[in-house]
CSV table of C-alpha atoms and ligand atoms in Angstrom, one decimal:
chain,number,residue,atom,x,y,z
A,1,HIS,CA,52.0,10.9,3.9
A,2,ALA,CA,48.7,13.2,4.3
A,3,LYS,CA,47.8,13.7,0.7
A,4,ALA,CA,48.2,9.9,-0.3
A,5,ALA,CA,46.1,8.9,2.7
A,6,GLY,CA,43.6,11.7,2.1
A,7,GLY,CA,43.4,10.6,-1.5
A,8,GLY,CA,43.0,6.8,-0.7
A,9,VAL,CA,40.3,7.6,1.7
A,10,PHE,CA,38.4,9.7,-1.1
A,11,THR,CA,38.8,7.2,-3.5
A,12,SER,CA,37.6,4.1,-1.5
A,13,TYR,CA,34.6,6.4,-0.3
A,14,ARG,CA,33.7,6.9,-3.9
A,15,GLY,CA,34.2,3.4,-4.7
A,16,GLN,CA,32.0,2.3,-2.2
A,17,MET,CA,29.4,5.1,-3.3
A,18,ARG,CA,29.7,3.5,-6.9
A,19,GLU,CA,29.0,0.1,-5.4
A,20,GLY,CA,26.0,1.3,-3.8
A,21,LEU,CA,24.4,3.0,-6.7
A,22,VAL,CA,25.3,0.0,-9.3
A,23,GLU,CA,23.8,-2.6,-6.8
A,24,ARG,CA,20.8,-0.2,-6.3
A,25,LEU,CA,20.3,0.4,-10.1
A,26,GLU,CA,20.6,-3.5,-10.5
A,27,LEU,CA,17.6,-3.9,-7.8
A,28,GLU,CA,15.6,-1.6,-9.7
A,29,ASN,CA,16.1,-3.1,-13.0
A,30,ASP,CA,15.6,-6.6,-11.6
A,31,LEU,CA,12.2,-5.3,-9.8
A,32,ARG,CA,10.7,-4.1,-13.0
A,33,ALA,CA,11.6,-7.1,-14.7
A,34,ALA,CA,10.1,-9.3,-11.6
A,35,LEU,CA,6.9,-7.2,-11.9
A,36,GLU,CA,6.5,-7.4,-15.7
A,37,ASN,CA,7.3,-11.1,-15.6
A,38,ARG,CA,5.0,-11.6,-12.8
A,39,GLU,CA,7.5,-13.0,-10.2
A,40,LEU,CA,6.5,-11.2,-7.4
A,41,ARG,CA,4.3,-13.3,-4.7
A,42,LEU,CA,1.9,-12.3,-1.8
A,43,HIS,CA,1.9,-14.2,1.4
A,44,TYR,CA,-0.8,-13.8,3.8
A,45,GLN,CA,-0.9,-13.3,7.6
A,46,PRO,CA,-4.1,-14.1,9.3
A,47,THR,CA,-6.2,-11.6,11.5
A,48,VAL,CA,-7.7,-13.1,14.4
A,49,ASP,CA,-11.0,-12.0,16.0
A,50,LEU,CA,-10.2,-12.0,19.7
A,51,ASP,CA,-13.7,-12.9,20.9
A,52,THR,CA,-13.7,-16.3,19.1
A,53,ASN,CA,-9.9,-16.9,18.2
A,54,GLN,CA,-11.1,-17.5,14.5
A,55,VAL,CA,-9.5,-16.1,11.4
A,56,VAL,CA,-11.5,-13.4,10.0
A,57,GLY,CA,-9.1,-12.4,7.2
A,58,PHE,CA,-5.7,-12.0,5.9
A,59,GLU,CA,-3.2,-8.9,5.7
A,60,ALA,CA,-1.4,-9.4,2.1
A,61,LEU,CA,2.3,-9.1,2.3
A,62,VAL,CA,4.4,-8.9,-0.9
A,63,ARG,CA,7.6,-11.1,-1.5
A,64,TRP,CA,10.3,-10.9,-4.1
A,65,PRO,CA,11.7,-14.3,-4.8
A,66,HIS,CA,14.9,-13.1,-6.4
A,67,PRO,CA,16.7,-15.6,-8.8
A,68,THR,CA,20.3,-15.2,-7.1
A,69,ARG,CA,19.8,-13.1,-3.9
A,70,GLY,CA,17.0,-15.4,-2.6
A,71,MET,CA,14.0,-14.1,-0.9
A,72,ILE,CA,13.9,-10.3,-0.6
A,73,ASN,CA,12.1,-8.6,2.2
A,74,PRO,CA,9.8,-5.8,1.4
A,75,MET,CA,11.8,-3.4,3.8
A,76,ASP,CA,14.3,-3.8,1.2
A,77,PHE,CA,12.5,-3.2,-1.9
A,78,ILE,CA,9.4,-1.3,-1.2
A,79,PRO,CA,11.7,2.2,-0.4
A,80,ILE,CA,13.2,1.4,-4.0
A,81,ALA,CA,9.9,0.8,-5.6
A,82,GLU,CA,8.6,4.2,-4.0
A,83,ALA,CA,11.7,6.2,-5.2
A,84,THR,CA,11.3,5.2,-8.4
A,85,GLY,CA,7.5,5.4,-9.0
A,86,LEU,CA,7.2,1.4,-9.7
A,87,ILE,CA,5.1,1.1,-6.7
A,88,VAL,CA,2.1,2.5,-8.5
A,89,PRO,CA,2.1,-0.6,-10.9
A,90,LEU,CA,3.6,-3.1,-8.2
A,91,GLY,CA,0.7,-1.8,-5.8
A,92,ARG,CA,-1.9,-2.4,-8.2
A,93,TRP,CA,-0.8,-5.8,-8.7
A,94,VAL,CA,-0.7,-6.4,-5.4
A,95,LEU,CA,-4.5,-5.3,-5.2
A,96,GLU,CA,-5.4,-7.0,-7.6
A,97,GLU,CA,-3.9,-10.5,-6.7
A,98,ALA,CA,-5.1,-9.9,-2.9
A,99,CYS,CA,-8.7,-9.6,-4.3
A,100,ARG,CA,-8.9,-12.4,-6.8
A,101,GLN,CA,-7.4,-14.6,-4.1
A,102,SER,CA,-9.8,-13.2,-1.4
A,103,VAL,CA,-12.8,-14.2,-3.8
A,104,GLU,CA,-11.4,-17.7,-4.6
A,105,TRP,CA,-11.0,-18.5,-0.9
A,106,THR,CA,-14.6,-17.2,-0.2
A,107,ALA,CA,-16.3,-19.5,-2.7
A,108,ALA,CA,-13.9,-22.1,-1.8
A,109,ALA,CA,-15.2,-21.9,1.8
A,110,GLY,CA,-19.0,-21.6,0.8
A,111,GLY,CA,-19.6,-18.1,0.6
A,112,ARG,CA,-17.9,-17.3,4.2
A,113,PRO,CA,-16.7,-13.8,4.0
A,114,LEU,CA,-13.3,-12.8,4.7
A,115,LYS,CA,-11.4,-9.4,5.0
A,116,MET,CA,-8.5,-8.8,2.9
A,117,SER,CA,-6.2,-6.1,4.2
A,118,VAL,CA,-3.6,-4.8,1.6
A,119,ASN,CA,-0.8,-2.1,2.5
A,120,VAL,CA,-0.9,1.2,0.3
A,121,SER,CA,2.1,3.7,-0.1
A,122,VAL,CA,1.8,7.2,0.2
A,123,ARG,CA,3.0,7.5,-3.2
A,124,GLN,CA,0.1,5.1,-4.5
A,125,PHE,CA,-2.4,7.4,-2.3
A,126,ASP,CA,-1.2,10.5,-3.9
A,127,GLN,CA,-2.1,9.1,-7.5
A,128,PRO,CA,-5.2,11.4,-8.3
A,129,ASP,CA,-6.9,8.6,-9.8
A,130,PHE,CA,-6.0,5.9,-7.2
A,131,ALA,CA,-9.6,5.8,-5.9
A,132,GLU,CA,-10.8,4.8,-9.7
A,133,THR,CA,-8.0,2.1,-9.9
A,134,VAL,CA,-9.4,0.8,-6.7
A,135,ALA,CA,-12.8,0.8,-8.1
A,136,ALA,CA,-11.6,-1.0,-11.1
A,137,VAL,CA,-9.7,-3.6,-9.1
A,138,LEU,CA,-12.9,-4.3,-7.5
A,139,VAL,CA,-15.2,-4.7,-10.5
A,140,GLU,CA,-12.5,-6.6,-12.5
A,141,THR,CA,-12.2,-9.3,-9.7
A,142,GLY,CA,-15.8,-9.2,-8.3
A,143,MET,CA,-14.5,-8.5,-4.7
A,144,PRO,CA,-17.3,-7.0,-2.3
A,145,ALA,CA,-15.9,-3.4,-1.5
A,146,ASP,CA,-16.9,-3.7,2.0
A,147,ARG,CA,-14.4,-6.9,2.5
A,148,LEU,CA,-11.5,-5.0,1.6
A,149,CYS,CA,-9.6,-3.0,3.9
A,150,LEU,CA,-6.7,-0.2,2.6
A,151,GLU,CA,-3.6,0.0,5.1
A,152,MET,CA,-2.1,3.6,5.4
A,153,THR,CA,0.5,5.0,7.6
A,154,GLU,CA,0.1,7.9,9.5
A,155,SER,CA,1.7,10.1,6.9
A,156,VAL,CA,-1.4,10.2,5.0
A,157,LEU,CA,-3.2,12.0,7.8
A,158,MET,CA,-0.3,14.7,8.0
A,159,THR,CA,0.4,15.9,5.1
A,160,ASP,CA,-1.5,18.3,2.4
A,161,THR,CA,-4.6,17.4,4.4
A,162,GLU,CA,-7.3,19.1,2.1
A,163,ALA,CA,-6.3,17.0,-0.7
A,164,ASN,CA,-5.8,13.9,1.5
A,165,LEU,CA,-9.3,14.3,3.1
A,166,GLU,CA,-10.9,14.2,-0.2
A,167,GLN,CA,-9.0,11.0,-1.4
A,168,LEU,CA,-10.1,9.3,1.8
A,169,VAL,CA,-13.6,10.6,1.3
A,170,ARG,CA,-13.5,9.2,-2.0
A,171,LEU,CA,-12.1,5.6,-1.2
A,172,LYS,CA,-14.6,5.5,1.6
A,173,ALA,CA,-17.3,6.1,-0.9
A,174,LEU,CA,-16.5,3.0,-2.6
A,175,GLY,CA,-17.7,1.2,0.7
A,176,LEU,CA,-14.4,-0.2,1.8
A,177,THR,CA,-12.9,0.2,5.1
A,178,LEU,CA,-9.9,2.3,6.0
A,179,ALA,CA,-7.0,1.3,8.5
A,180,ILE,CA,-4.0,3.4,10.0
A,181,ASP,CA,-0.9,1.1,10.0
A,182,ASP,CA,1.6,1.1,12.8
A,183,PHE,CA,-0.4,3.5,14.8
A,184,GLY,CA,1.6,5.4,17.6
A,185,THR,CA,4.6,5.7,15.8
A,186,GLY,CA,3.8,8.7,13.6
A,187,TYR,CA,2.5,12.1,14.6
A,188,SER,CA,-1.0,12.2,13.5
A,189,SER,CA,-3.1,14.5,15.8
A,190,LEU,CA,-6.1,13.5,17.2
A,191,ALA,CA,-8.1,16.2,15.7
A,192,TYR,CA,-7.5,14.7,12.3
A,193,LEU,CA,-8.2,11.4,13.6
A,194,ARG,CA,-11.7,12.5,14.2
A,195,ARG,CA,-11.9,14.3,10.7
A,196,PHE,CA,-10.8,11.7,8.6
A,197,PRO,CA,-13.0,8.9,7.8
A,198,VAL,CA,-10.6,6.2,9.3
A,199,ASP,CA,-12.1,2.8,10.4
A,200,THR,CA,-9.3,1.0,12.0
A,201,LEU,CA,-6.3,1.5,14.3
A,202,LYS,CA,-3.6,-1.0,14.1
A,203,ILE,CA,-1.6,-0.7,17.1
A,204,ASP,CA,2.3,-1.0,16.1
A,205,ARG,CA,4.0,-4.0,17.2
A,206,SER,CA,6.6,-1.9,19.2
A,207,PHE,CA,3.9,-1.4,21.7
A,208,VAL,CA,2.8,-4.9,21.7
A,209,GLU,CA,6.4,-6.2,22.1
A,210,ARG,CA,6.7,-4.5,25.6
A,211,LEU,CA,3.3,-5.4,26.6
A,212,GLY,CA,4.1,-6.6,30.5
A,213,VAL,CA,7.5,-5.8,30.5
A,214,LEU,CA,7.2,-1.9,31.1
A,215,ALA,CA,4.2,-0.7,32.9
A,216,GLY,CA,4.3,2.4,30.7
A,217,ASP,CA,4.1,0.6,27.6
A,218,THR,CA,1.0,-1.3,28.8
A,219,ALA,CA,-0.7,2.0,29.7
A,220,LEU,CA,0.2,3.4,26.0
A,221,THR,CA,-1.5,0.5,24.4
A,222,ASP,CA,-4.5,0.6,27.0
A,223,THR,CA,-4.9,4.2,26.0
A,224,ILE,CA,-4.7,3.6,22.1
A,225,VAL,CA,-7.3,1.1,22.7
A,226,ARG,CA,-9.7,3.3,24.8
A,227,LEU,CA,-9.1,6.1,21.9
A,228,GLY,CA,-10.2,3.4,19.2
A,229,LYS,CA,-13.1,2.8,21.2
A,230,SER,CA,-14.2,6.1,22.0
A,231,LEU,CA,-13.9,7.1,18.3
A,232,GLY,CA,-15.8,4.0,16.9
A,233,MET,CA,-12.9,2.3,15.5
A,234,ALA,CA,-11.8,-1.1,15.4
A,235,THR,CA,-8.5,-2.0,17.1
A,236,VAL,CA,-6.2,-4.6,15.6
A,237,ALA,CA,-2.9,-5.4,17.7
A,238,GLU,CA,0.4,-6.3,15.3
A,239,GLY,CA,3.2,-8.7,16.3
A,240,ILE,CA,1.8,-10.9,19.0
A,241,GLU,CA,4.2,-13.6,19.8
A,242,GLU,CA,3.2,-14.6,23.3
A,243,PHE,CA,0.4,-15.6,25.3
A,244,GLY,CA,0.8,-12.7,27.7
A,245,GLN,CA,0.4,-10.2,25.3
A,246,LEU,CA,-2.6,-11.8,23.7
A,247,ALA,CA,-4.1,-12.0,27.2
A,248,ALA,CA,-3.2,-8.3,27.8
A,249,LEU,CA,-4.8,-7.2,24.9
A,250,ARG,CA,-7.9,-9.0,25.5
A,251,GLU,CA,-8.2,-7.8,29.0
A,252,MET,CA,-8.0,-4.2,27.2
A,253,GLY,CA,-11.0,-5.1,24.8
A,254,CYS,CA,-8.7,-5.0,21.5
A,255,GLY,CA,-10.8,-6.5,19.2
A,256,PHE,CA,-8.4,-8.3,16.6
A,257,ALA,CA,-4.8,-9.2,16.5
A,258,GLN,CA,-2.2,-10.4,14.3
A,259,GLY,CA,1.3,-12.0,15.0
A,260,TYR,CA,3.4,-15.0,15.3
A,261,TYR,CA,1.8,-16.2,18.1
A,262,PHE,CA,-1.2,-17.4,15.8
A,263,SER,CA,0.7,-17.5,12.4
A,264,ARG,CA,3.5,-16.2,10.4
A,265,PRO,CA,2.7,-14.5,7.0
A,266,VAL,CA,2.4,-18.0,4.7
A,267,PRO,CA,2.1,-18.8,1.1
A,268,PRO,CA,-1.2,-18.6,-0.2
A,269,ASP,CA,-2.2,-22.7,-0.2
A,270,GLU,CA,-1.4,-22.5,3.4
A,271,ALA,CA,-3.6,-19.5,4.2
A,272,GLY,CA,-6.4,-21.0,2.0
A,273,ARG,CA,-6.3,-24.3,4.0
A,274,LEU,CA,-6.2,-21.9,7.5
A,275,PHE,CA,-9.4,-20.1,6.3
A,276,ILE,CA,-11.2,-23.1,4.6
A,277,GLU,CA,-10.4,-25.7,7.1
A,278,GLY,CA,-10.5,-23.5,10.1
A,279,ALA,CA,-14.0,-22.4,9.7
A,280,ASP,CA,-14.9,-24.2,13.0
A,281,THR,CA,-11.6,-24.4,15.1
A,282,PRO,CA,-9.6,-21.3,16.5
A,283,VAL,CA,-6.3,-20.9,14.6
A,284,ARG,CA,-4.6,-21.5,17.7
A,285,THR,CA,-6.0,-23.0,21.1
A,286,PRO,CA,-5.5,-20.6,24.1
A,287,ALA,CA,-2.2,-21.6,26.3
B,301,C2E,P1,3.2,-3.9,7.8
B,301,C2E,O1,2.4,-3.6,7.0
B,301,C2E,O2,3.3,-3.2,9.4
B,301,C2E,O3,3.1,-5.6,8.1
B,301,C2E,C1,3.4,-6.0,9.5
B,301,C2E,C2,5.0,-6.6,9.1
B,301,C2E,O4,5.3,-7.3,10.5
B,301,C2E,C3,5.2,-7.8,8.0
B,301,C2E,O5,6.6,-7.8,7.9
B,301,C2E,C4,5.1,-9.3,9.1
B,301,C2E,O6,5.4,-10.1,8.5
B,301,C2E,C5,5.5,-8.7,10.5
B,301,C2E,N1,5.2,-9.6,11.6
B,301,C2E,C6,3.8,-9.9,11.7
B,301,C2E,N2,3.7,-10.6,13.0
B,301,C2E,C7,4.8,-10.5,13.4
B,301,C2E,C8,5.2,-10.9,14.8
B,301,C2E,O7,4.8,-11.4,15.7
B,301,C2E,N3,6.6,-10.4,15.0
B,301,C2E,C9,7.3,-10.1,14.1
B,301,C2E,N4,8.7,-9.7,14.6
B,301,C2E,N5,7.0,-9.7,12.9
B,301,C2E,C10,5.8,-9.6,12.6
B,301,C2E,P2,7.1,-8.0,6.2
B,301,C2E,O8,6.3,-8.8,5.7
B,301,C2E,O9,8.3,-7.8,6.1
B,301,C2E,O10,6.4,-6.1,5.9
B,301,C2E,C11,7.2,-5.1,6.1
B,301,C2E,C12,6.3,-4.2,5.7
B,301,C2E,O11,6.3,-3.9,4.3
B,301,C2E,C13,4.9,-3.9,6.1
B,301,C2E,O12,4.7,-3.7,7.5
B,301,C2E,C14,4.4,-2.9,4.9
B,301,C2E,O13,4.8,-2.0,5.5
B,301,C2E,C15,5.5,-3.2,3.9
B,301,C2E,N6,4.7,-4.0,2.8
B,301,C2E,C16,4.8,-5.2,2.7
B,301,C2E,N7,3.8,-5.7,1.6
B,301,C2E,C17,3.5,-4.5,1.0
B,301,C2E,C18,2.9,-3.9,-0.4
B,301,C2E,O14,2.2,-4.8,-0.7
B,301,C2E,N8,2.5,-2.9,-0.4
B,301,C2E,C19,3.0,-1.9,0.4
B,301,C2E,N9,3.2,-0.6,0.0
B,301,C2E,N10,3.8,-1.9,1.4
B,301,C2E,C20,4.1,-3.5,1.9
B,302,MG,MG1,0.1,-3.4,7.0
B,303,MG,MG1,1.9,-2.7,10.4
B,304,MG,MG1,4.1,-2.1,12.3
């Protein structure tokens, strides 16, 4: 019967919608609580200097050990945090914790500096007082500004350009480093790249993934490395998993790299060991 069948489909569709909504609201409440109860954690993935093979820094990556759902991936809660505005306090906590940890490791390693990279959402960047927040965290934690790198996606270079330019200039004035994350996947124009005070291009993993497989992708990666060089920017390749990719990037003159080939993002104690004990040894012997 047509009407009954239609009604049935409609009901179950609404049911699914409600389930999705309830699930989302539950996650949102849990996330708020996790933030208040300081249950979020940071893992750290090393950045390796391709000239020396040494760990020169880390990227802080947030983790949520959920009491019943297990470890939740940032891809599954950062969007909720962004939609609800929770990303603002969450992002501040990440920044504080990463800076505090960085200062601690540098002290433990006899003053050896490290570069700490922190991911910043557009929603945080758009807060009028974002630069003041960053400045306050630097003071609170004793973190030297030039050891902090803020990673932002290309969307920051694409929207509301005048306000964004001013915000970038304010951040740069603090003395920190700015990186474009996942470079090559967005639509930032080369004109903006020149105009904005950006220091580092992080080449998206999707390019590195296909290195040596498709000739076209090798050419694209090579072009991004050259672009970085010609603009006086550092280049960091994301997502290196195999020696062949590393060799190709070295050949191109890419300065830095991250990826499972060197290390996955690891908990603080392990990252600290990597940095402190790894001062004289490369993170991984070249194959
Ligand atoms: P991202 O900033 O581009 O970080 C790199 C992601 O790639 C990380 O995933 C990392 O674990 C993964 N990765 C690194 N090397 C490899 C590799 O060799 N192979 C593969 N397959 N993956 C690799 P993760 O930790 O799940 O984070 C995902 C995204 O979530 C990040 O992408 C970033 O956009 C966002 N995110 C993470 N932490 C934060 C945070 O504190 N604040 C904000 N706003 N976003 C964050
Ligand atoms: Mg990043
Ligand atoms: Mg990235
Ligand atoms: Mg990426």
